[in-house]
Tab-separated table of C-alpha atoms in Angstrom:
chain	number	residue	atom	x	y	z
K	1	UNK	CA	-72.702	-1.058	-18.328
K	2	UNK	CA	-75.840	0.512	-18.338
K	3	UNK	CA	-77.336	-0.644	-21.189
K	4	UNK	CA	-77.297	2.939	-23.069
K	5	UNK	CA	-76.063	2.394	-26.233
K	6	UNK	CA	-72.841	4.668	-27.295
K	7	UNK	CA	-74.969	6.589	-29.655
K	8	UNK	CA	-77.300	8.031	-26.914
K	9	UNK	CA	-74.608	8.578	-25.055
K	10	UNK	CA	-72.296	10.454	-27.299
K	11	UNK	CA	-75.883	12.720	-28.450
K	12	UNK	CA	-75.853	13.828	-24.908
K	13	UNK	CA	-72.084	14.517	-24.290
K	14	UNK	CA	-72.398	16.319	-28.084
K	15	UNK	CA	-74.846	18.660	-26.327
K	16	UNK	CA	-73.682	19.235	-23.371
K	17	UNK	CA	-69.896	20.249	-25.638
K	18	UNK	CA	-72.292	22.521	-26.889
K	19	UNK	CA	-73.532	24.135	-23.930
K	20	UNK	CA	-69.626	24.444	-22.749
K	21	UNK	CA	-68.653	26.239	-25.736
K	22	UNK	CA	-71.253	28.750	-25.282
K	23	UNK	CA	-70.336	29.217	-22.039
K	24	UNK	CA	-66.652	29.321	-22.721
K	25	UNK	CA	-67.077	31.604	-25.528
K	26	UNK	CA	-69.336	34.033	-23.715
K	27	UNK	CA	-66.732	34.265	-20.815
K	28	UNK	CA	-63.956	34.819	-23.499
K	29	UNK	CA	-66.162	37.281	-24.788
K	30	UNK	CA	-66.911	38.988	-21.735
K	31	UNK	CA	-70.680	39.177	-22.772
K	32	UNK	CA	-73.355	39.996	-19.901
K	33	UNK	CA	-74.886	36.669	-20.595
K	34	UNK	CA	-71.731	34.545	-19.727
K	35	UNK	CA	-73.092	34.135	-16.479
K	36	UNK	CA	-76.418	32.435	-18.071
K	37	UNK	CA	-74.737	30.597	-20.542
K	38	UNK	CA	-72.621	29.457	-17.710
K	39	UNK	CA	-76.096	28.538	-16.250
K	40	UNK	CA	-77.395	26.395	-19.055
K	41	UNK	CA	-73.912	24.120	-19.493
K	42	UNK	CA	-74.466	23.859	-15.964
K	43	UNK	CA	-78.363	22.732	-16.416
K	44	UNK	CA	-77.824	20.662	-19.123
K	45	UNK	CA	-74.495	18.582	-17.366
K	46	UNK	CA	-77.405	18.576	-14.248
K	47	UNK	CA	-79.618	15.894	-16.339
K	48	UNK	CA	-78.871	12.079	-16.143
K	49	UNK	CA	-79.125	9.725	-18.452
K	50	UNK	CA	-81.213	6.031	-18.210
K	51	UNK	CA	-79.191	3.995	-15.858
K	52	UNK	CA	-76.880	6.407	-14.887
K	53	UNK	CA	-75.131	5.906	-17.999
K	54	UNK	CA	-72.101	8.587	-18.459
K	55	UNK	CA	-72.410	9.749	-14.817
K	56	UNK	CA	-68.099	9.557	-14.409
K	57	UNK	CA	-67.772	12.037	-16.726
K	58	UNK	CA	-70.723	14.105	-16.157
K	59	UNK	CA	-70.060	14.407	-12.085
K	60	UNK	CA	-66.864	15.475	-12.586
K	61	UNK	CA	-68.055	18.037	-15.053
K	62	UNK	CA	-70.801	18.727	-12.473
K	63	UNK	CA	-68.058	19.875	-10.028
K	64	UNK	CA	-66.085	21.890	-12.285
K	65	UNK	CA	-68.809	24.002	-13.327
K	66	UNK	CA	-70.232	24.159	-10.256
K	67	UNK	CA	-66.163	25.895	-9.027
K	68	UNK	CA	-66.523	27.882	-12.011
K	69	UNK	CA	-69.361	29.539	-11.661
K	70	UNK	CA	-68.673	30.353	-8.258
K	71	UNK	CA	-65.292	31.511	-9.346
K	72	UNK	CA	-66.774	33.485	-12.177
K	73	UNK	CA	-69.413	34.944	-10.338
K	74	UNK	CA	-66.272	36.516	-7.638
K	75	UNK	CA	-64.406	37.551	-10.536
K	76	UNK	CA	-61.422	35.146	-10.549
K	77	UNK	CA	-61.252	34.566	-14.319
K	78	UNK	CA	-58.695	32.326	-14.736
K	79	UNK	CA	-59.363	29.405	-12.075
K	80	UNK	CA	-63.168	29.524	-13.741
K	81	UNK	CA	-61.855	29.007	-17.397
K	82	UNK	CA	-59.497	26.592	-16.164
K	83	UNK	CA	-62.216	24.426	-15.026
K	84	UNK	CA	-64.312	25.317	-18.161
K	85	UNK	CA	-61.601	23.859	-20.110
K	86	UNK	CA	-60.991	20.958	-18.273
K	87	UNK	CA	-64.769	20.349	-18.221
K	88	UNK	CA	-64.767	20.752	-22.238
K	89	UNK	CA	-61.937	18.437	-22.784
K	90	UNK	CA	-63.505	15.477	-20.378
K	91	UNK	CA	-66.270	16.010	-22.385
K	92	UNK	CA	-64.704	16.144	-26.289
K	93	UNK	CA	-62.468	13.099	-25.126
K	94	UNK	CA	-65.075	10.364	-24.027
K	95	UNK	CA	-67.310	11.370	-27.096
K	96	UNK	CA	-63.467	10.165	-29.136
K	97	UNK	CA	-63.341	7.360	-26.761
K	98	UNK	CA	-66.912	6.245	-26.971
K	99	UNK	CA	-66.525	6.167	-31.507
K	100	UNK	CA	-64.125	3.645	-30.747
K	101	UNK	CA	-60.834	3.850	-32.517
K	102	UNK	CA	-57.562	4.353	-31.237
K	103	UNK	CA	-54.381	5.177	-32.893
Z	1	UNK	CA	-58.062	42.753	-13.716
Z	2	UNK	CA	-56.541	39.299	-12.938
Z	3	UNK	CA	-54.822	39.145	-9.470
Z	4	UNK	CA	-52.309	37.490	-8.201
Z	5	UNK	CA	-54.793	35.180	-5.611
Z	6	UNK	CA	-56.785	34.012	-8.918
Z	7	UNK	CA	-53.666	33.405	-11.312
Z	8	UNK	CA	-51.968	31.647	-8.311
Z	9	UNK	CA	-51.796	27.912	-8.933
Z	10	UNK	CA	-53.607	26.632	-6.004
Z	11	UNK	CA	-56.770	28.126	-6.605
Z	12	UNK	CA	-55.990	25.852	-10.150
Z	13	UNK	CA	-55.514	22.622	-8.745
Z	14	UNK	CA	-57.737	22.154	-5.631
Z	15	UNK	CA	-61.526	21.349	-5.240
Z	16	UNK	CA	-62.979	19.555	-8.562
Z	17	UNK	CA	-59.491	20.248	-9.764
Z	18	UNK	CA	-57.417	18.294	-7.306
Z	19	UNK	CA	-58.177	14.994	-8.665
Z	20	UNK	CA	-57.290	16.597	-12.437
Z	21	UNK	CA	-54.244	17.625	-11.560
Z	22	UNK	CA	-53.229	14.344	-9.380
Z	23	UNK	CA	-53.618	12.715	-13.080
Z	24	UNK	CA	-52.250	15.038	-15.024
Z	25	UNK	CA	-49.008	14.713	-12.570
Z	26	UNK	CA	-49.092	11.296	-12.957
Z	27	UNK	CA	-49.305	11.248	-16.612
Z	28	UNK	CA	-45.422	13.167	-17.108
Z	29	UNK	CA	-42.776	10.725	-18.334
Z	30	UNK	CA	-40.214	10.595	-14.908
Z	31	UNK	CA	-37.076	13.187	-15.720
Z	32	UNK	CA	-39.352	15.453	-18.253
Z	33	UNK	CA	-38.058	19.077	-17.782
Z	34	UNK	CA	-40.988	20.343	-19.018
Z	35	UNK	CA	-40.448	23.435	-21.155
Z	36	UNK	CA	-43.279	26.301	-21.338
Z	37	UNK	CA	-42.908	27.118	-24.933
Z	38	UNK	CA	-45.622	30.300	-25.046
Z	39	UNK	CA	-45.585	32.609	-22.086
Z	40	UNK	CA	-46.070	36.324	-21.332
Z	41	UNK	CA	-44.674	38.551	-19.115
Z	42	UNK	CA	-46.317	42.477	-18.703
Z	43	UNK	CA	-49.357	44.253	-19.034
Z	44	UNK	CA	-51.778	44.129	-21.491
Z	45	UNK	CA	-54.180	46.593	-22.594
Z	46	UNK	CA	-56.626	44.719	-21.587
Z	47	UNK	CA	-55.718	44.898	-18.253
Z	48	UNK	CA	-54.204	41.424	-17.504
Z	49	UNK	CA	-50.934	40.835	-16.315
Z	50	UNK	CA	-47.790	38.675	-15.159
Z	51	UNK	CA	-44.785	40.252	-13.682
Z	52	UNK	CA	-41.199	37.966	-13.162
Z	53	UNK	CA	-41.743	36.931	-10.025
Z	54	UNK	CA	-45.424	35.431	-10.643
Z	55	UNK	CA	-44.585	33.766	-13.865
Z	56	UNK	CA	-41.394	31.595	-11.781
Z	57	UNK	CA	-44.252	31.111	-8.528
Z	58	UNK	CA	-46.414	29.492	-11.269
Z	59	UNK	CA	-43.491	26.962	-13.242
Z	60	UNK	CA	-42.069	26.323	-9.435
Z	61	UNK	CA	-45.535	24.909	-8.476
Z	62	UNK	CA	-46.373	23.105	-11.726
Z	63	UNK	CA	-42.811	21.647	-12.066
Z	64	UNK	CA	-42.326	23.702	-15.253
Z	65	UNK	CA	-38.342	23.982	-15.469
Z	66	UNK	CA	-38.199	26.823	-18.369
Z	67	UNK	CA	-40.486	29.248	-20.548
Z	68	UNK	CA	-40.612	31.276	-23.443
Z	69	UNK	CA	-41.878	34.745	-22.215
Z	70	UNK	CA	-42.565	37.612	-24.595
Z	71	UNK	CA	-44.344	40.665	-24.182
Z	72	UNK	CA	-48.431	41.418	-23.903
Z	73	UNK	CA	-50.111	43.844	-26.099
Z	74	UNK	CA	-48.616	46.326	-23.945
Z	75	UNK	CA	-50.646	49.777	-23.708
Z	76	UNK	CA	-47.288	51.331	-23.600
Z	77	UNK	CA	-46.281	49.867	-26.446
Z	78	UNK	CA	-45.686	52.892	-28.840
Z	79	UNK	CA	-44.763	51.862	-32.431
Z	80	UNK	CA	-41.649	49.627	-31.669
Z	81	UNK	CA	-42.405	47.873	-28.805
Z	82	UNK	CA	-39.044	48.724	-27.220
Z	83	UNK	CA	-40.375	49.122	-23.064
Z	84	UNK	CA	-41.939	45.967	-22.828
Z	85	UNK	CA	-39.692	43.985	-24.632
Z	86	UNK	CA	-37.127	45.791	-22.123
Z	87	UNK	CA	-39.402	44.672	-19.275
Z	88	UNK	CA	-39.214	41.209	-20.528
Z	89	UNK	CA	-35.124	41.587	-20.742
Z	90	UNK	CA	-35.421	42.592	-17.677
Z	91	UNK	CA	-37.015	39.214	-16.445
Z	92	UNK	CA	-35.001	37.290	-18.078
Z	93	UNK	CA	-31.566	38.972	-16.313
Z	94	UNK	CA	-33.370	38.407	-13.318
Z	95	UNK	CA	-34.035	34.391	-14.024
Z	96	UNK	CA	-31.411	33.333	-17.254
Z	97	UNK	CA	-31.934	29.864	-15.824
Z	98	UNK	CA	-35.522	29.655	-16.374
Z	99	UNK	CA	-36.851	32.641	-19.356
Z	100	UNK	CA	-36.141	32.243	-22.716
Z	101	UNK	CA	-36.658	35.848	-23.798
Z	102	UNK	CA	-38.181	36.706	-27.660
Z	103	UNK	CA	-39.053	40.293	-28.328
Z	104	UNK	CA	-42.593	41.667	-29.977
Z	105	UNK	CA	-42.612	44.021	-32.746
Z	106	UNK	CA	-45.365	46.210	-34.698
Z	107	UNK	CA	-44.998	45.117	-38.832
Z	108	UNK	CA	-47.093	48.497	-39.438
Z	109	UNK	CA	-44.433	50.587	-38.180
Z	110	UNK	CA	-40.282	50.479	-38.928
Z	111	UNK	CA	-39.483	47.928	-37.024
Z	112	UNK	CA	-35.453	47.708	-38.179
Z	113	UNK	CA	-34.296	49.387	-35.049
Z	114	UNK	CA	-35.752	47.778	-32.460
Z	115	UNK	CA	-34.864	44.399	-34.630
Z	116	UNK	CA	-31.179	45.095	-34.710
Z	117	UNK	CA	-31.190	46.577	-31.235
Z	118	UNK	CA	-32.700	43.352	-29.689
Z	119	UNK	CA	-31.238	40.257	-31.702
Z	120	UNK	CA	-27.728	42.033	-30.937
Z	121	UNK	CA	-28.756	42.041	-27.137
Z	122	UNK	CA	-29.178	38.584	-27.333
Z	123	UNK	CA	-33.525	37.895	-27.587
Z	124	UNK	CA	-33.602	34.017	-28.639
Z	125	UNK	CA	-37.179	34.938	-30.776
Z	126	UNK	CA	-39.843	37.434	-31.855
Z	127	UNK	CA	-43.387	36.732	-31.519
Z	128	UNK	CA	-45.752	38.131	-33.796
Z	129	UNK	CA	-49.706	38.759	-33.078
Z	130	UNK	CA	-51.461	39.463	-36.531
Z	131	UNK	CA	-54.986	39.854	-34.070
Z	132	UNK	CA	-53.737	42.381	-31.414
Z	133	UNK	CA	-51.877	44.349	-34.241
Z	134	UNK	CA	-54.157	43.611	-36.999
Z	135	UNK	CA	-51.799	42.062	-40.587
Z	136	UNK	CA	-51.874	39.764	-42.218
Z	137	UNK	CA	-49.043	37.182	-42.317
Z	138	UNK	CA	-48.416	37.855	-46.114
Z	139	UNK	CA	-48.357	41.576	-45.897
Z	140	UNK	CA	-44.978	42.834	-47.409
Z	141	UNK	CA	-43.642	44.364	-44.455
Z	142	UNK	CA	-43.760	41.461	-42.301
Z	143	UNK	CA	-42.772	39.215	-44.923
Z	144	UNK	CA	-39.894	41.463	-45.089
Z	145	UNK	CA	-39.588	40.288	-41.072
Z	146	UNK	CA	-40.021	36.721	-41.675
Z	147	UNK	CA	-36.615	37.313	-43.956
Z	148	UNK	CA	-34.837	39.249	-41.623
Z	149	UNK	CA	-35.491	36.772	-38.850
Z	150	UNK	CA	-34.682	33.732	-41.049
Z	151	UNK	CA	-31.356	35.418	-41.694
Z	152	UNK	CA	-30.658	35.701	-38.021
Z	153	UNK	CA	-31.488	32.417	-37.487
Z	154	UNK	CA	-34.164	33.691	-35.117
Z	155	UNK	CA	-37.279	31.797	-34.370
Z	156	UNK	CA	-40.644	33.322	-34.631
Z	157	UNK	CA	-43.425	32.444	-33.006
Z	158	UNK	CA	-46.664	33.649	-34.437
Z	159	UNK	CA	-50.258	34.133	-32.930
Z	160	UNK	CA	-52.393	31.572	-34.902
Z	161	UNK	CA	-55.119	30.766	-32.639
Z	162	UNK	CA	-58.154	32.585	-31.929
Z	163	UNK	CA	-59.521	35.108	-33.895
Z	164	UNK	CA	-57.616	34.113	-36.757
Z	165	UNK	CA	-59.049	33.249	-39.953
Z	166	UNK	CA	-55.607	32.999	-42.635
Z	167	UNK	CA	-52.772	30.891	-41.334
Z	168	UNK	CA	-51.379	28.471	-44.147
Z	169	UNK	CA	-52.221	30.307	-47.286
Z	170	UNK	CA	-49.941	33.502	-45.925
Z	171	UNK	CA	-47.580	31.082	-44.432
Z	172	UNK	CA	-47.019	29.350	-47.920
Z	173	UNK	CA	-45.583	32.636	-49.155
Z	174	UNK	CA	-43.514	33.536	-46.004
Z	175	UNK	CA	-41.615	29.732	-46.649
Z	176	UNK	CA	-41.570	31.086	-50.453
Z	177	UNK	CA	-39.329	34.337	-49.270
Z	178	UNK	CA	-37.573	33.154	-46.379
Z	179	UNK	CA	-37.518	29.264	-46.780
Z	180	UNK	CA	-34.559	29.086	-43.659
Z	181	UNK	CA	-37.629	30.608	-41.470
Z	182	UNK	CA	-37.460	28.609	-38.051
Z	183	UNK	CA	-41.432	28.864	-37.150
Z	184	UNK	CA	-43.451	27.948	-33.988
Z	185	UNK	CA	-47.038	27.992	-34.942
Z	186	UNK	CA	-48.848	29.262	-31.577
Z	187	UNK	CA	-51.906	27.237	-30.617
Z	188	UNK	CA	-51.544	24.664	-33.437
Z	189	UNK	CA	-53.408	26.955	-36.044
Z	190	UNK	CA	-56.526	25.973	-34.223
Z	191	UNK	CA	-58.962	26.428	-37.303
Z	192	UNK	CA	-56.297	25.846	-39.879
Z	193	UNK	CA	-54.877	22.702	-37.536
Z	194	UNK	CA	-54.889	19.945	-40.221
Z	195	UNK	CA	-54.561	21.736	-43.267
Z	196	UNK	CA	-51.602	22.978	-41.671
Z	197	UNK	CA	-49.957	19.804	-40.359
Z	198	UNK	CA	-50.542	18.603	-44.294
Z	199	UNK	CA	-48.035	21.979	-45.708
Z	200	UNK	CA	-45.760	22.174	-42.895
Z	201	UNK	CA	-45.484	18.864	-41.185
Z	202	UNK	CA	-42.453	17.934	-43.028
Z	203	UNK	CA	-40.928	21.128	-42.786
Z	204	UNK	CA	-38.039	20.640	-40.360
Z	205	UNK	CA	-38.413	24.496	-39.362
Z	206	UNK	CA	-41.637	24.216	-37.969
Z	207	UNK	CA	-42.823	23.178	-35.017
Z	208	UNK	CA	-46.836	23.461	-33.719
Z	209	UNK	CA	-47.786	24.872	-29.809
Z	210	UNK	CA	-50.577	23.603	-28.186
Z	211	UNK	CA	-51.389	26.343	-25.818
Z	212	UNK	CA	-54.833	26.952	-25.467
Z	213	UNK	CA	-55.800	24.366	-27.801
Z	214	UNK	CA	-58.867	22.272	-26.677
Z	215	UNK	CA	-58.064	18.416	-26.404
Z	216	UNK	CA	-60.266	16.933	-28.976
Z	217	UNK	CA	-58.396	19.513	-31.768
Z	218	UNK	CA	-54.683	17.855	-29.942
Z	219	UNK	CA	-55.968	15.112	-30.342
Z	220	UNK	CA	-56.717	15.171	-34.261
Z	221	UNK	CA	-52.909	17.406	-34.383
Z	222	UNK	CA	-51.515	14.085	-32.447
Z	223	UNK	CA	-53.170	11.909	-35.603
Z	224	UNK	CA	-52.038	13.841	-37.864
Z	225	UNK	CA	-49.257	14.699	-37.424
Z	226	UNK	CA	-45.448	13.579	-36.038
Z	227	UNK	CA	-45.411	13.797	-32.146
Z	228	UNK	CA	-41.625	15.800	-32.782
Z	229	UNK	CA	-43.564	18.520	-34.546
Z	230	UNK	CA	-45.232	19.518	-31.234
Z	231	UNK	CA	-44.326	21.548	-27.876
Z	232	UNK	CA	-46.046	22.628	-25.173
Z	233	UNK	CA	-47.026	25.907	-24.357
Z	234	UNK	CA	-49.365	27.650	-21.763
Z	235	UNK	CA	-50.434	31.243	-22.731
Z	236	UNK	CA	-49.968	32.385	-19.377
Z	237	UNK	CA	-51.709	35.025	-18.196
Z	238	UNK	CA	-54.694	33.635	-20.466
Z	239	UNK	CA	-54.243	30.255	-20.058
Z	240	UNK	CA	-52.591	28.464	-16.907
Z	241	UNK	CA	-50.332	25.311	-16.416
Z	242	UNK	CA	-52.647	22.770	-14.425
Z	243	UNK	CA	-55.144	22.712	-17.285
Z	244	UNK	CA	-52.828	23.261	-20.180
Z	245	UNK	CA	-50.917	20.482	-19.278
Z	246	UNK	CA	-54.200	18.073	-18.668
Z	247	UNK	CA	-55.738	19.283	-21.738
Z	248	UNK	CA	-51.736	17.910	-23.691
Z	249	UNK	CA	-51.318	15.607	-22.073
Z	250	UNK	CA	-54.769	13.916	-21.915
Z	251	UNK	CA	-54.576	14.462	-26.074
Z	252	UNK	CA	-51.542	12.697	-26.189
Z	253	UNK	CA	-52.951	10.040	-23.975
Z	254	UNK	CA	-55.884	9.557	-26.203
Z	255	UNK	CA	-54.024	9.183	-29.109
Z	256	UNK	CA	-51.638	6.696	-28.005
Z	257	UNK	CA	-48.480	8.361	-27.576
Z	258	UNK	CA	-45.524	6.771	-25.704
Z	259	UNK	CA	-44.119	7.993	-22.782
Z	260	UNK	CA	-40.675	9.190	-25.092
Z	261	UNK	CA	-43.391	11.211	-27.018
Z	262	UNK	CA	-45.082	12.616	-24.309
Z	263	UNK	CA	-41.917	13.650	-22.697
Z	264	UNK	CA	-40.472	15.241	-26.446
Z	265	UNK	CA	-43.889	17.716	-26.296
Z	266	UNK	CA	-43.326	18.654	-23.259
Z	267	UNK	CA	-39.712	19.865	-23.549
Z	268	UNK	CA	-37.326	17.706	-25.732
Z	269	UNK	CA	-38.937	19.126	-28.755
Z	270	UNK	CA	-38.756	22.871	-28.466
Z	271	UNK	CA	-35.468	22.326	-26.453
Z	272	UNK	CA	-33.287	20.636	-29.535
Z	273	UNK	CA	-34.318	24.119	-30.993
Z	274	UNK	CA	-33.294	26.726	-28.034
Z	275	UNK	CA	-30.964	24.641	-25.943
């Protein structure tokens, strides 16, 4: 453990969700911008928290966007939403994991 | 335009995607036949596309045993739908083994012809699409559907993912007309999700798709609801297997569910209803 407490870490997964959906929605979308927004999920899973806290997660979500955009950018659609959805639902599931419940 | 190289499913499970779909493999009960409930096969107008032959190279490399396949919003659709649901007929002659054909129809044109013409031809559904052919669910003429289907003992699978905003209110009435109606809710109801687990989770008729369906909004259906009143579906050509199935079955993982469970999503459950 890192020391980061849950909260911090959840705030940051929380944004970087954020970021994703953007991204995903833009691509949906097919706005001009995707490619930016695409950009900034891709900035903001770049930062690392105290410690290294998180850094499973966000390295694998580093790698997936990193496909995707690459894939986006050649116009292969489907294997870059595939990895933005993937990259979403790492994301959505340790921010679940990290509030501590299970069924 | 997709093509075939960027639908194809290695592209889907190599690189940062390799390791994804080594889990998700791992994660499928041993003997699960797992059953695509939410498929298409066609063209769409706009301009994606999955013929026979891709659609079976996609479920042989996943492991996917059998699919639902309807048609796209076909641009040569015409008011009854009747050439793509051929083309999908068509598929399924081709591969009985592995399609489970439903046909599409248009509510805002007369739609008893094509009806009559494809349950006596031997379609196993319809699937509906109140986005792509803009009704609601409660509008007359396609409650007038919901009752002709429910009398044919003919499942219906309706679009109720994105883009939607109505899903339960409408549905109420459709039960209230045809209360026999054998429903598969496509993509959960994704905004509607728990509102609709609460009016139709007890309804033995119903059963909810996941396809498409981020994992944190599985997850809540998988709280929410019983396990039985889910099945697995992957929107191909908009969504794909590898990540369908991680984004299931990594829900169902986070929620607890057995390995009997898991294994009812992915095929017992929408199998008990289409054999």
């Amino acid at each position: 453990m890192s020391g980061v407490s849950a909260r911090l870490r959840t705030g940051h997964l929380l944004r970087l969700c954020r970021y994703l959906d953007m991204a995903i929605i833009s691509m949906w979308a097919s706005s001009g911008r995707a490619h930016r927004t695409l950009g900034m999920a891709q900035a903001c899973a770049g930062e690392t928290l105290p410690g290294g806290a998180e850094e499973e997660t966000l390295g694998k979500v580093r790698e997936l966007l990193a496909e995707a955009r690459e894939f986006y950018r050649a116009g292969d659609f489907a294997p870059a939403m595939a990895r933005m959805r993937v990259a979403a639902d790492l994301c959505s599931l340790r921010i679940i994991e990290l509030a501590g419940e299970r069924r | 335009m997709a093509t075939e190289a960027e639908q194809s499913v290695e592209v889907l499970t190599s690189g940062a995607m390799a390791g994804i779909w080594e889990w998700t493999r791992s994660q499928i009960p041993a003997g699960t036949r797992i059953f695509d409930a939410h498929a298409h096969i066609g063209v769409d107008v706009d301009g994606r596309r999955m013929t026979a032959d891709g659609m079976r190279s996609r479920m042989r490399a996943a492991g996917v045993e059998r699919s639902i396949v309807f048609p796209l919003n076909d641009p040569n659709a015409r008011e009854d739908f009747s050439e793509p649901n051929d083309v999908v007929w068509d598929a399924y002659e081709r591969h009985p083994e592995f399609f489970v054909p439903f046909f599409r129809l248009n509510p805002h044109y007369p739609y008893e012809k094509e009806f009559e013409r494809c349950v006596e031809r031997g379609f196993a559904g319809l699937k509906l699409h109140p986005v792509s052919q803009d009704f609601e669910l409660d509008d007359p003429p396609v409650l007038r559907l919901f009752e002709l289907a429910a009398e044919a003992q003919l499942p219906v699978l309706i679009h109720a993912g994105f883009a939607m905003e109505r899903v339960v209110e409408p549905l109420r009435r459709a039960f209230e007309r045809a209360p026999d109606l054998r429903l598969i809710i496509g993509h959960a109801a994704m905004v509607e999700l728990v509102e609709a687990a609460r009016a139709f989770g007890d309804v033995p008729s119903v059963i909810f798709e996941t396809s498409v369906v981020s994992a944190h909004d599985l997850y809540v259906l998988f709280n929410v609801i019983s396990p039985e009143k889910v099945c697995y579906g992957s929107d191909i050509p908009y969504g794909d297997l590898p990540s369908t199935l991680h984004s299931t079955l990594a829900a169902a993982r986070a929620a607890g569910l057995s390995d009997a469970e898991i294994s009812g999503v992915l095929c017992g459950n929408i199998g008990r209803w289409l054999g």
